[in-house]
Coordinates of C-alpha atoms in Angstrom, one line a residue:
M1 CA 152.7 36.4 47.1
K2 CA 152.6 37.7 50.8
K3 CA 150.2 40.5 49.8
L4 CA 147.9 38.0 48.1
S5 CA 147.8 35.8 51.2
T6 CA 146.8 38.8 53.4
L7 CA 144.1 39.9 51.0
F8 CA 142.6 36.4 50.9
F9 CA 142.5 36.3 54.8
V10 CA 140.7 39.6 55.1
L11 CA 138.2 38.5 52.5
F12 CA 137.6 35.2 54.3
L13 CA 136.9 37.0 57.6
S14 CA 134.5 39.3 55.9
L15 CA 132.5 36.5 54.3
A16 CA 132.6 34.1 57.3
P17 CA 129.4 34.0 59.4
I18 CA 129.5 35.7 62.9
Q19 CA 129.7 33.1 65.6
S20 CA 127.7 33.3 68.9
V21 CA 129.7 32.3 71.9
S22 CA 129.1 32.5 75.7
A23 CA 131.4 34.6 77.8
A24 CA 131.1 34.2 81.5
A25 CA 132.6 37.6 82.1
F26 CA 129.8 39.5 80.5
Y27 CA 126.4 39.9 82.1
A28 CA 123.5 42.3 82.0
T29 CA 122.4 44.3 85.0
I30 CA 119.1 45.8 86.2
S31 CA 118.9 48.2 89.1
G32 CA 116.5 50.5 90.9
P33 CA 114.7 50.8 94.3
T34 CA 113.6 47.6 96.0
Q35 CA 111.0 49.4 98.0
I36 CA 108.5 52.1 97.0
T37 CA 105.5 53.8 98.5
A38 CA 102.0 54.4 97.0
G39 CA 102.0 56.4 93.9
Q40 CA 105.7 56.8 93.8
Q41 CA 107.6 57.3 90.5
F42 CA 110.9 55.6 90.2
T43 CA 113.7 54.8 87.7
V44 CA 115.1 51.5 86.6
T45 CA 118.5 51.3 84.9
V46 CA 119.5 48.5 82.5
G47 CA 123.2 48.1 82.1
V48 CA 126.0 45.8 81.1
A49 CA 129.2 44.7 82.7
N50 CA 132.6 43.6 81.3
V51 CA 131.9 44.3 77.6
T52 CA 134.4 45.0 74.9
N53 CA 133.8 47.4 72.0
M54 CA 130.0 47.0 72.4
L55 CA 127.9 48.4 69.5
G56 CA 124.5 47.0 70.4
L57 CA 122.5 45.0 72.9
S58 CA 119.2 43.2 72.7
A59 CA 117.1 41.4 75.4
S60 CA 113.6 40.2 76.2
F61 CA 111.9 42.9 78.4
S62 CA 108.9 42.6 80.7
Y63 CA 107.4 44.2 83.8
D64 CA 104.3 43.8 86.1
S65 CA 101.9 45.9 84.1
S66 CA 99.1 45.3 86.6
K67 CA 101.0 47.2 89.2
L68 CA 103.3 49.5 87.3
T69 CA 102.8 52.1 84.6
L70 CA 105.7 52.7 82.2
V71 CA 106.1 56.5 82.1
S72 CA 109.1 57.1 79.9
S73 CA 112.4 55.6 78.6
T74 CA 115.7 56.8 77.2
G75 CA 119.0 55.5 76.1
L76 CA 122.2 56.2 78.1
N77 CA 125.8 56.8 77.0
D78 CA 124.9 57.7 73.5
F79 CA 122.9 54.5 72.9
S80 CA 119.6 54.8 71.1
L81 CA 116.8 52.8 72.6
T82 CA 113.9 50.9 71.2
L83 CA 111.6 49.4 73.9
G84 CA 108.7 47.0 73.6
T85 CA 108.8 43.3 74.5
K86 CA 112.3 43.6 73.3
L87 CA 114.9 46.0 74.6
V88 CA 117.3 47.0 71.9
V89 CA 120.1 49.6 72.1
D90 CA 122.8 50.5 69.6
R91 CA 125.4 53.2 68.9
L92 CA 127.7 54.1 66.0
T93 CA 131.0 53.4 67.9
G94 CA 131.9 50.7 70.3
K95 CA 132.1 51.1 74.1
S96 CA 133.9 48.9 76.6
G97 CA 133.6 48.4 80.3
T98 CA 130.6 48.5 82.7
F99 CA 127.9 51.1 82.1
G100 CA 124.2 51.8 81.8
V101 CA 122.4 51.6 78.4
A102 CA 118.8 52.4 79.2
S103 CA 116.8 54.4 81.8
I104 CA 113.2 53.5 82.3
V105 CA 110.7 55.4 84.5
F106 CA 107.8 53.7 86.2
K107 CA 105.0 54.8 88.4
A108 CA 103.2 52.6 91.0
K109 CA 99.5 52.0 90.2
T110 CA 96.8 52.3 92.9
S111 CA 96.3 48.6 92.5
F112 CA 99.9 48.0 93.8
S113 CA 98.9 47.2 97.4
L114 CA 101.0 47.2 100.6
S115 CA 103.4 44.3 101.2
T116 CA 103.0 43.0 97.7
T117 CA 105.8 43.0 95.0
A118 CA 106.1 43.8 91.4
Y119 CA 108.9 43.0 88.9
V120 CA 110.9 44.4 86.0
R121 CA 113.1 41.8 84.1
I122 CA 115.2 41.2 81.1
I123 CA 116.1 37.7 79.7
N124 CA 118.6 36.4 77.2
A125 CA 120.7 39.6 76.9
Q126 CA 123.1 39.6 74.0
Y127 CA 125.6 42.2 73.0
S128 CA 127.6 42.5 69.7
N129 CA 130.9 44.1 69.0
G130 CA 130.4 43.8 65.2
T131 CA 132.2 40.5 64.8
T132 CA 131.0 38.5 67.8
D133 CA 127.7 38.1 69.7
V134 CA 128.1 37.5 73.5
D135 CA 125.2 36.1 75.5
D136 CA 123.9 36.3 79.1
L137 CA 121.3 33.6 79.3
N138 CA 120.3 34.4 82.8
T139 CA 117.2 36.2 83.9
R140 CA 118.0 39.6 85.4
Q141 CA 115.1 40.8 87.6
L142 CA 114.4 43.7 89.9
T143 CA 111.8 43.0 92.5
I144 CA 110.0 46.0 94.0
K145 CA 108.0 45.9 97.2
M146 CA 105.3 48.3 98.1
V147 CA 105.9 49.5 101.6
S148 CA 104.3 52.1 103.9
D149 CA 105.6 55.6 104.5
N150 CA 103.2 56.1 107.4
S151 CA 105.3 57.5 110.3
Y152 CA 102.4 58.7 112.4
L153 CA 101.6 57.7 115.9
K154 CA 98.1 56.4 116.7
T155 CA 98.2 57.2 120.4
L156 CA 100.6 59.0 122.7
T157 CA 100.1 58.8 126.5
V158 CA 101.7 60.1 129.7
S159 CA 101.4 58.7 133.2
Q160 CA 101.3 62.1 134.8
G161 CA 99.7 65.4 133.7
S162 CA 97.5 65.6 130.7
L163 CA 98.1 65.5 126.9
S164 CA 95.5 66.0 124.1
F165 CA 96.9 64.0 121.2
T166 CA 96.5 64.6 117.5
K167 CA 98.7 62.6 115.2
T168 CA 99.6 65.5 113.0
T169 CA 100.7 67.6 115.9
T170 CA 104.3 66.8 116.9
D171 CA 105.0 69.2 119.8
Y172 CA 103.4 68.9 123.3
V173 CA 103.8 70.5 126.7
V174 CA 102.9 68.6 129.8
I175 CA 103.0 70.3 133.2
V176 CA 103.4 68.2 136.4
E177 CA 103.6 69.1 140.1
N178 CA 106.8 69.4 142.0
N179 CA 106.4 66.0 143.7
I180 CA 106.4 64.1 140.4
S181 CA 110.0 62.9 139.8
S182 CA 109.3 60.6 136.8
I183 CA 106.9 60.0 134.0
V184 CA 106.1 57.1 131.7
L185 CA 105.7 57.8 128.0
G186 CA 103.6 55.4 126.0
A187 CA 102.6 55.2 122.3
T188 CA 101.3 53.0 119.5
A189 CA 102.1 53.3 115.8
D190 CA 99.5 54.3 113.2
Y191 CA 100.8 51.4 111.0
S192 CA 101.8 48.1 112.5
K193 CA 105.1 47.8 110.7
S194 CA 106.4 51.1 111.8
T195 CA 108.8 51.2 114.8
I196 CA 108.9 53.5 117.8
S197 CA 111.8 54.6 119.9
G198 CA 112.0 56.9 123.0
L199 CA 109.3 55.4 125.1
G200 CA 109.4 54.3 128.7
T201 CA 110.1 55.8 132.1
K202 CA 111.8 59.2 132.2
T203 CA 113.3 61.0 135.1
L204 CA 112.2 64.6 135.6
A205 CA 114.3 67.5 136.6
I206 CA 112.8 70.8 137.8
Y207 CA 111.4 72.9 134.9
S208 CA 111.9 71.8 131.3
N209 CA 112.4 68.1 130.3
I210 CA 112.3 67.5 126.6
F211 CA 111.8 63.9 125.3
N212 CA 111.8 62.9 121.7
I213 CA 109.8 60.0 120.4
V214 CA 110.9 58.8 116.9
V215 CA 108.6 56.9 114.6
T216 CA 110.3 55.0 111.7
A217 CA 108.0 54.0 108.8
E218 CA 108.4 50.8 106.9
N219 CA 110.2 52.7 104.1
G220 CA 112.7 54.2 106.6
S221 CA 111.2 57.7 106.8
K222 CA 111.1 59.2 110.3
R223 CA 108.8 61.5 112.3
T224 CA 109.7 63.0 115.7
Y225 CA 107.2 63.8 118.4
S226 CA 108.5 66.1 121.1
I227 CA 107.1 66.3 124.6
N228 CA 108.3 69.0 127.0
V229 CA 107.4 67.8 130.5
Q230 CA 107.6 70.9 132.8
R231 CA 108.1 70.0 136.5
K232 CA 107.1 72.8 138.8
D233 CA 109.5 74.2 141.4
S234 CA 108.7 74.5 145.1
N235 CA 107.0 77.9 144.4
G236 CA 104.7 76.3 141.8
L237 CA 106.4 77.7 138.7
A238 CA 106.6 75.4 135.7
S239 CA 109.5 77.4 134.3
P240 CA 112.1 79.8 135.7
P241 CA 110.9 83.5 135.8
S242 CA 111.7 85.2 132.5
T243 CA 114.5 87.8 132.5
N244 CA 113.3 89.1 129.1
N245 CA 112.6 92.8 129.6
Y246 CA 113.0 93.9 125.9
L247 CA 110.4 95.5 123.7
R248 CA 109.6 93.7 120.5
E249 CA 108.6 97.0 118.8
I250 CA 107.8 100.6 119.3
K251 CA 105.4 102.2 116.8
F252 CA 104.1 105.7 116.3
T253 CA 101.0 105.9 114.1
G254 CA 101.9 107.8 110.9
Y255 CA 105.6 107.6 111.3
E256 CA 106.7 104.5 109.3
D257 CA 110.3 105.6 109.0
F258 CA 110.7 105.5 112.8
N259 CA 108.8 102.2 113.1
G260 CA 111.2 100.5 110.6
A261 CA 114.3 101.7 112.5
F262 CA 113.5 100.0 115.8
V263 CA 116.1 97.6 117.3
K264 CA 115.2 96.1 120.6
E265 CA 118.7 96.4 122.0
T266 CA 118.8 100.1 121.4
L267 CA 117.2 102.0 124.3
D268 CA 117.3 105.7 123.1
Y269 CA 115.3 107.1 120.2
V270 CA 114.4 110.5 118.7
L271 CA 111.3 111.4 116.8
N272 CA 110.8 114.8 115.1
V273 CA 107.3 116.0 114.5
G274 CA 105.7 119.2 113.0
N275 CA 104.5 122.1 115.0
L276 CA 100.8 121.2 114.5
V277 CA 101.3 117.8 116.2
T278 CA 100.1 118.0 119.8
T279 CA 99.8 114.2 120.6
V280 CA 101.2 111.0 119.1
E281 CA 99.8 107.5 119.3
M282 CA 102.5 105.2 120.7
I283 CA 102.4 101.4 120.8
A284 CA 105.0 99.5 122.7
T285 CA 104.8 95.7 122.5
P286 CA 106.9 93.5 124.9
D287 CA 109.2 90.8 123.6
D288 CA 107.8 88.5 126.3
S289 CA 104.1 88.5 127.0
K290 CA 104.9 88.0 130.7
S291 CA 106.5 91.4 130.9
I292 CA 104.8 94.5 132.1
V293 CA 105.0 97.7 130.0
E294 CA 104.4 101.2 131.5
I295 CA 104.5 104.4 129.4
T296 CA 104.7 107.9 130.7
Q297 CA 103.2 110.2 128.1
A298 CA 101.8 113.8 128.0
P299 CA 100.7 116.4 125.4
L300 CA 103.5 117.7 123.3
V301 CA 105.0 121.1 124.0
V302 CA 107.1 123.0 121.4
G303 CA 110.6 121.8 121.7
Q304 CA 111.9 118.6 123.5
N305 CA 109.5 116.1 125.0
V306 CA 111.1 113.1 126.8
F307 CA 109.0 110.0 127.4
K308 CA 110.0 106.8 129.3
I309 CA 108.9 103.3 128.6
K310 CA 109.5 100.9 131.5
V311 CA 109.6 97.2 130.8
T312 CA 109.5 94.9 133.8
A313 CA 110.4 91.3 133.2
E314 CA 108.7 88.4 135.0
N315 CA 111.7 88.1 137.4
G316 CA 111.4 91.9 138.3
D317 CA 114.3 93.1 136.1
I318 CA 113.6 96.6 134.6
K319 CA 114.7 98.1 131.3
T320 CA 113.9 101.6 130.3
Y321 CA 113.5 102.9 126.8
T322 CA 113.7 106.7 126.3
I323 CA 111.9 108.4 123.4
T324 CA 112.7 112.1 122.8
I325 CA 110.0 113.8 120.6
N326 CA 111.0 117.1 119.2
R327 CA 108.0 119.3 118.3
S328 CA 109.1 121.8 115.7
S329 CA 108.9 125.5 116.2
D330 CA 109.1 126.1 112.4
V331 CA 106.2 127.6 110.6
P332 CA 104.0 124.8 109.2
T333 CA 102.3 124.9 105.8
V334 CA 99.0 123.1 105.3
D335 CA 96.3 122.7 102.7
E336 CA 93.0 124.5 102.5
D337 CA 91.1 121.7 104.1
E338 CA 93.4 121.7 107.1
I339 CA 94.0 125.3 107.8
I340 CA 91.0 126.0 110.1
E341 CA 91.9 123.2 112.5
A342 CA 95.6 124.1 112.2
L343 CA 94.9 127.7 113.3
K344 CA 93.6 126.3 116.6
T345 CA 96.8 124.4 117.5
V346 CA 99.7 126.3 115.8
T347 CA 102.1 127.9 118.3
T348 CA 104.1 129.9 115.7
P349 CA 103.1 133.6 115.1
S350 CA 102.4 132.6 111.5
I351 CA 101.1 129.7 109.5
G352 CA 101.5 128.8 105.8
L353 CA 98.7 127.9 103.5
N354 CA 99.2 126.3 100.1
M355 CA 97.4 128.3 97.4
P356 CA 93.7 127.3 97.4
S357 CA 92.4 125.9 94.1
S358 CA 89.8 128.7 94.1
W359 CA 92.5 131.4 94.3
E360 CA 90.6 132.9 97.1
I361 CA 90.8 133.1 100.9
S362 CA 87.3 132.3 102.1
T363 CA 85.3 134.0 104.8
E364 CA 85.5 130.9 106.9
I365 CA 89.3 130.9 106.8
L366 CA 89.5 134.6 107.5
S367 CA 87.2 134.3 110.5
A368 CA 89.4 131.5 111.9
L369 CA 92.4 133.7 111.2
K370 CA 90.9 136.7 112.9
T371 CA 90.1 134.6 116.0
S372 CA 93.7 133.3 116.1
G373 CA 95.4 136.6 115.6
K374 CA 98.1 134.8 113.5
T375 CA 99.6 135.9 110.3
L376 CA 98.5 133.8 107.3
I377 CA 101.2 133.2 104.6
V378 CA 99.5 132.1 101.4
V379 CA 102.1 130.4 99.3
M380 CA 102.0 130.1 95.5
K381 CA 104.5 127.6 94.1
L382 CA 105.4 126.3 90.7
A383 CA 107.7 123.2 90.3
D384 CA 108.7 123.5 94.0
Q385 CA 109.7 127.1 93.5
T386 CA 107.9 129.8 95.4
L387 CA 106.6 132.5 93.0
Y388 CA 104.9 134.8 95.6
E389 CA 103.4 134.8 99.1
W390 CA 100.6 136.9 100.6
L391 CA 101.1 137.8 104.3
I392 CA 97.7 138.6 105.9
D393 CA 97.7 139.8 109.5
G394 CA 94.8 138.2 111.4
S395 CA 95.2 140.7 114.3
K396 CA 94.3 143.5 111.9
L397 CA 91.3 141.9 110.3
I398 CA 88.1 143.9 110.6
D399 CA 85.8 142.2 108.2
T400 CA 86.1 138.8 106.6
T401 CA 85.3 139.6 103.0
P402 CA 87.0 137.0 100.8
I403 CA 90.4 138.0 99.5
K404 CA 91.4 137.2 95.9
V405 CA 95.0 136.2 95.8
K406 CA 95.6 135.3 92.1
I407 CA 98.4 137.2 90.3
T408 CA 99.3 137.1 86.7
F409 CA 102.5 138.4 85.2
G410 CA 101.6 140.7 82.3
S411 CA 98.5 142.7 81.3
E412 CA 96.1 143.1 78.4
D413 CA 97.2 146.8 78.7
Q414 CA 100.8 145.9 78.1
D415 CA 101.2 148.2 75.1
K416 CA 99.8 151.1 77.0
I417 CA 102.1 150.4 80.0
D418 CA 105.1 150.1 77.7
A419 CA 104.3 153.5 76.1
L420 CA 103.9 155.1 79.5
T421 CA 107.1 153.7 80.8
N422 CA 109.1 154.3 77.6
Y423 CA 109.5 150.5 77.4
A424 CA 111.4 150.4 80.7
S425 CA 112.5 146.9 81.9
G426 CA 110.3 145.6 84.7
L427 CA 107.6 143.2 85.9
V428 CA 103.9 143.8 85.3
L429 CA 101.8 142.4 88.2
N430 CA 98.1 142.0 87.4
F431 CA 95.9 141.3 90.4
E432 CA 92.3 140.3 90.7
E433 CA 90.5 143.3 92.2
N434 CA 90.3 143.7 95.9
L435 CA 88.8 147.2 96.7
S436 CA 90.5 147.1 100.2
L437 CA 92.8 144.8 102.0
P438 CA 93.4 144.3 105.8
E439 CA 96.0 146.6 107.4
N440 CA 99.6 145.2 107.2
T441 CA 98.9 143.1 104.1
I442 CA 102.1 142.4 102.3
L443 CA 102.9 140.7 99.0
R444 CA 106.3 138.9 99.0
I445 CA 107.3 138.2 95.4
N446 CA 110.2 136.3 93.9
V447 CA 112.0 138.7 91.5
T448 CA 115.0 136.4 90.6
P449 CA 116.7 136.3 88.2
T450 CA 115.5 139.7 87.0
Y451 CA 116.8 141.4 90.1
Q452 CA 119.6 140.6 92.6
D453 CA 119.9 141.0 96.3
G454 CA 120.6 144.7 97.2
D455 CA 118.8 146.1 94.2
K456 CA 116.2 148.8 94.9
I457 CA 113.0 148.7 92.9
N458 CA 110.1 151.1 92.5
L459 CA 106.5 150.2 92.4
Y460 CA 104.2 152.1 90.0
Y461 CA 100.4 152.0 90.1
Y462 CA 98.6 151.8 86.7
D463 CA 95.1 153.2 86.4
S464 CA 93.6 151.6 83.4
K465 CA 90.6 154.0 83.4
T466 CA 92.7 157.1 83.0
N467 CA 95.7 155.3 81.4
K468 CA 98.0 156.9 83.9
M469 CA 100.8 155.7 86.2
S470 CA 101.8 157.0 89.6
L471 CA 104.6 156.1 91.9
S472 CA 103.3 153.9 94.7
E473 CA 106.4 152.7 96.6
K474 CA 110.0 153.8 96.1
D475 CA 113.3 152.0 96.8
L476 CA 111.9 148.6 97.7
L477 CA 114.9 146.5 98.7
V478 CA 115.5 143.0 97.2
S479 CA 116.5 140.5 99.9
G480 CA 116.8 136.8 99.6
G481 CA 115.7 137.1 96.0
K482 CA 112.4 138.6 97.1
V483 CA 110.8 142.0 97.5
E484 CA 108.0 142.9 99.9
I485 CA 105.2 145.1 98.7
P486 CA 102.7 146.6 101.2
L487 CA 99.2 146.6 99.7
T488 CA 96.0 148.4 100.7
H489 CA 94.1 147.3 97.5
T490 CA 94.9 145.5 94.3
S491 CA 95.0 146.5 90.7
A492 CA 97.8 146.5 88.1
Y493 CA 101.3 147.4 89.1
F494 CA 104.7 147.8 87.5
L495 CA 108.0 146.9 89.2
S496 CA 111.1 148.5 87.8
Q497 CA 114.5 149.9 88.8
T498 CA 114.0 152.7 86.3
Q499 CA 113.3 156.1 87.8
M500 CA 110.5 157.3 85.6
K501 CA 109.3 161.0 85.3
I502 CA 105.8 160.2 86.3
P503 CA 104.2 162.9 88.5
G504 CA 103.4 161.8 92.0
I505 CA 101.1 163.5 94.5
L506 CA 104.0 165.7 95.7
D507 CA 104.5 166.9 92.1
Y508 CA 100.8 167.9 91.9
I509 CA 101.0 169.7 95.3
F510 CA 104.1 171.6 94.1
V511 CA 102.3 172.7 90.9
L512 CA 99.2 173.8 92.9
V513 CA 101.4 175.8 95.3
S514 CA 103.1 177.5 92.4
I515 CA 99.8 178.5 90.9
I516 CA 98.6 179.9 94.2
E517 CA 101.8 181.8 94.6
S518 CA 101.5 183.3 91.1
F519 CA 97.9 184.3 91.8
I520 CA 98.9 186.1 95.0
I521 CA 101.7 187.9 93.3
V522 CA 99.3 189.1 90.5
L523 CA 96.9 190.3 93.2
L524 CA 99.6 192.2 95.0
L525 CA 100.8 193.8 91.8
L526 CA 97.2 194.9 90.9
R527 CA 96.7 196.4 94.3
L528 CA 100.0 198.2 94.2
G529 CA 99.1 199.7 90.8
R530 CA 95.7 200.9 92.0
S531 CA 97.3 202.5 95.1
R532 CA 99.7 204.6 92.8
K533 CA 96.8 205.9 90.7
L534 CA 94.9 207.1 93.8
K535 CA 97.9 209.0 95.0
R536 CA 98.2 210.8 91.6
A537 CA 94.6 211.7 91.7
L538 CA 94.6 213.5 95.1
P539 CA 94.9 217.4 95.0
E540 CA 98.0 218.9 96.4
N541 CA 97.8 221.1 99.4

């Protein structure tokens, strides 16, 4: 019986109409800025207060469309939003308390003029918890006023000195004489509803006096104008003499690594330059434009060169920077287009030349080399490894016929050379032909890893016309992975440790001497035989 009564009660509640009642505790809310400026975009939030298990809300919605543009809208706290002349929100589960249900973004139209207002409102808000509708019959309205954000001054005046005013410029300097002990600051606002503070009579101390004038716009934004009134001292100076005797920078043209390392508090610096550098362009910029900079500088000698940069501050204080420039004594190496000028300035006995693209030392280069008397080291590299170097002594040059400096390893006569050397291990050097070379010409060739330091190598000359080999140099010593070969002309050569039985010039001389000796012996024997015959033919006494 009890179960039937309960079931009947639940059925009654489900069929009974939902009653609409007023509840003073519940009310709708609308919030947002009360002041905006021209063109401003802003957000209005619609919310509820003191609700219990709210599932949905509806209210009449309107705004001043002549002054406002509705940009976007969205539901809050998991409420979905439908917005037109009605604002309707709902969610699947109830929510209690005080919270926002909708966010609506507006933008002020150009027709929204200063000092006028616009509205956003909701009327007859009603929320439902699924069993009961609760009403707020009041009009909830947000009133928005268009205000100015103009925080500019229209005028700014001083009673002493001179000031050229522009409203967008906020910092000024005014200089007055020593006998001026006060100054009156005056100003008017660019917009009548802005307020200004910081005006009036100001007492002046000697030198700098900074006064700030603050303009507050109608919307509360601020702009500060600053006036530095500099009262001269008895010597007529508007500010105390500067003590700044620092340099802002030291620069050397072409030496960016040094330039980037400068620190004004560091007084000592070192710059290393190549042997060919005789002068450097130095730029020293003072940290204070009132300072005086003096530089002692001279042409660079090989070794250490010390230069002083003296910086004198406005008050007379002196600071000295020291630059030590080390001009290298190492042999420089340059490219073909630089070598002629380099030969005029190089102080080392020799100078390096990267292999010319033509594989030839031109008459012009040799003429400059002859004049200089230096030794030219022509360097052939591959992947940063030196393959060989030509050493040409300029002091021994007689003519300046171009010298061909290309070497290939191997020969088209390789088979013939192998046969002549009985396939001995070695290096075949094939030169472009030079009929004669300057005295003291040396080829320095890298023989690693074929040979090691301390090895002794023989150089054999190969004559392709006669297909013969002869010993040219014996026991050349490998040192530093290289061997030096004196050359008087160029052709094909064979480098090897093998002692080959190839007749040299001494061998030919020995053979010739042997032949001559044999011939003399034969002559003597013939003469001796003839003498004996004569003796037998003479009559006896």
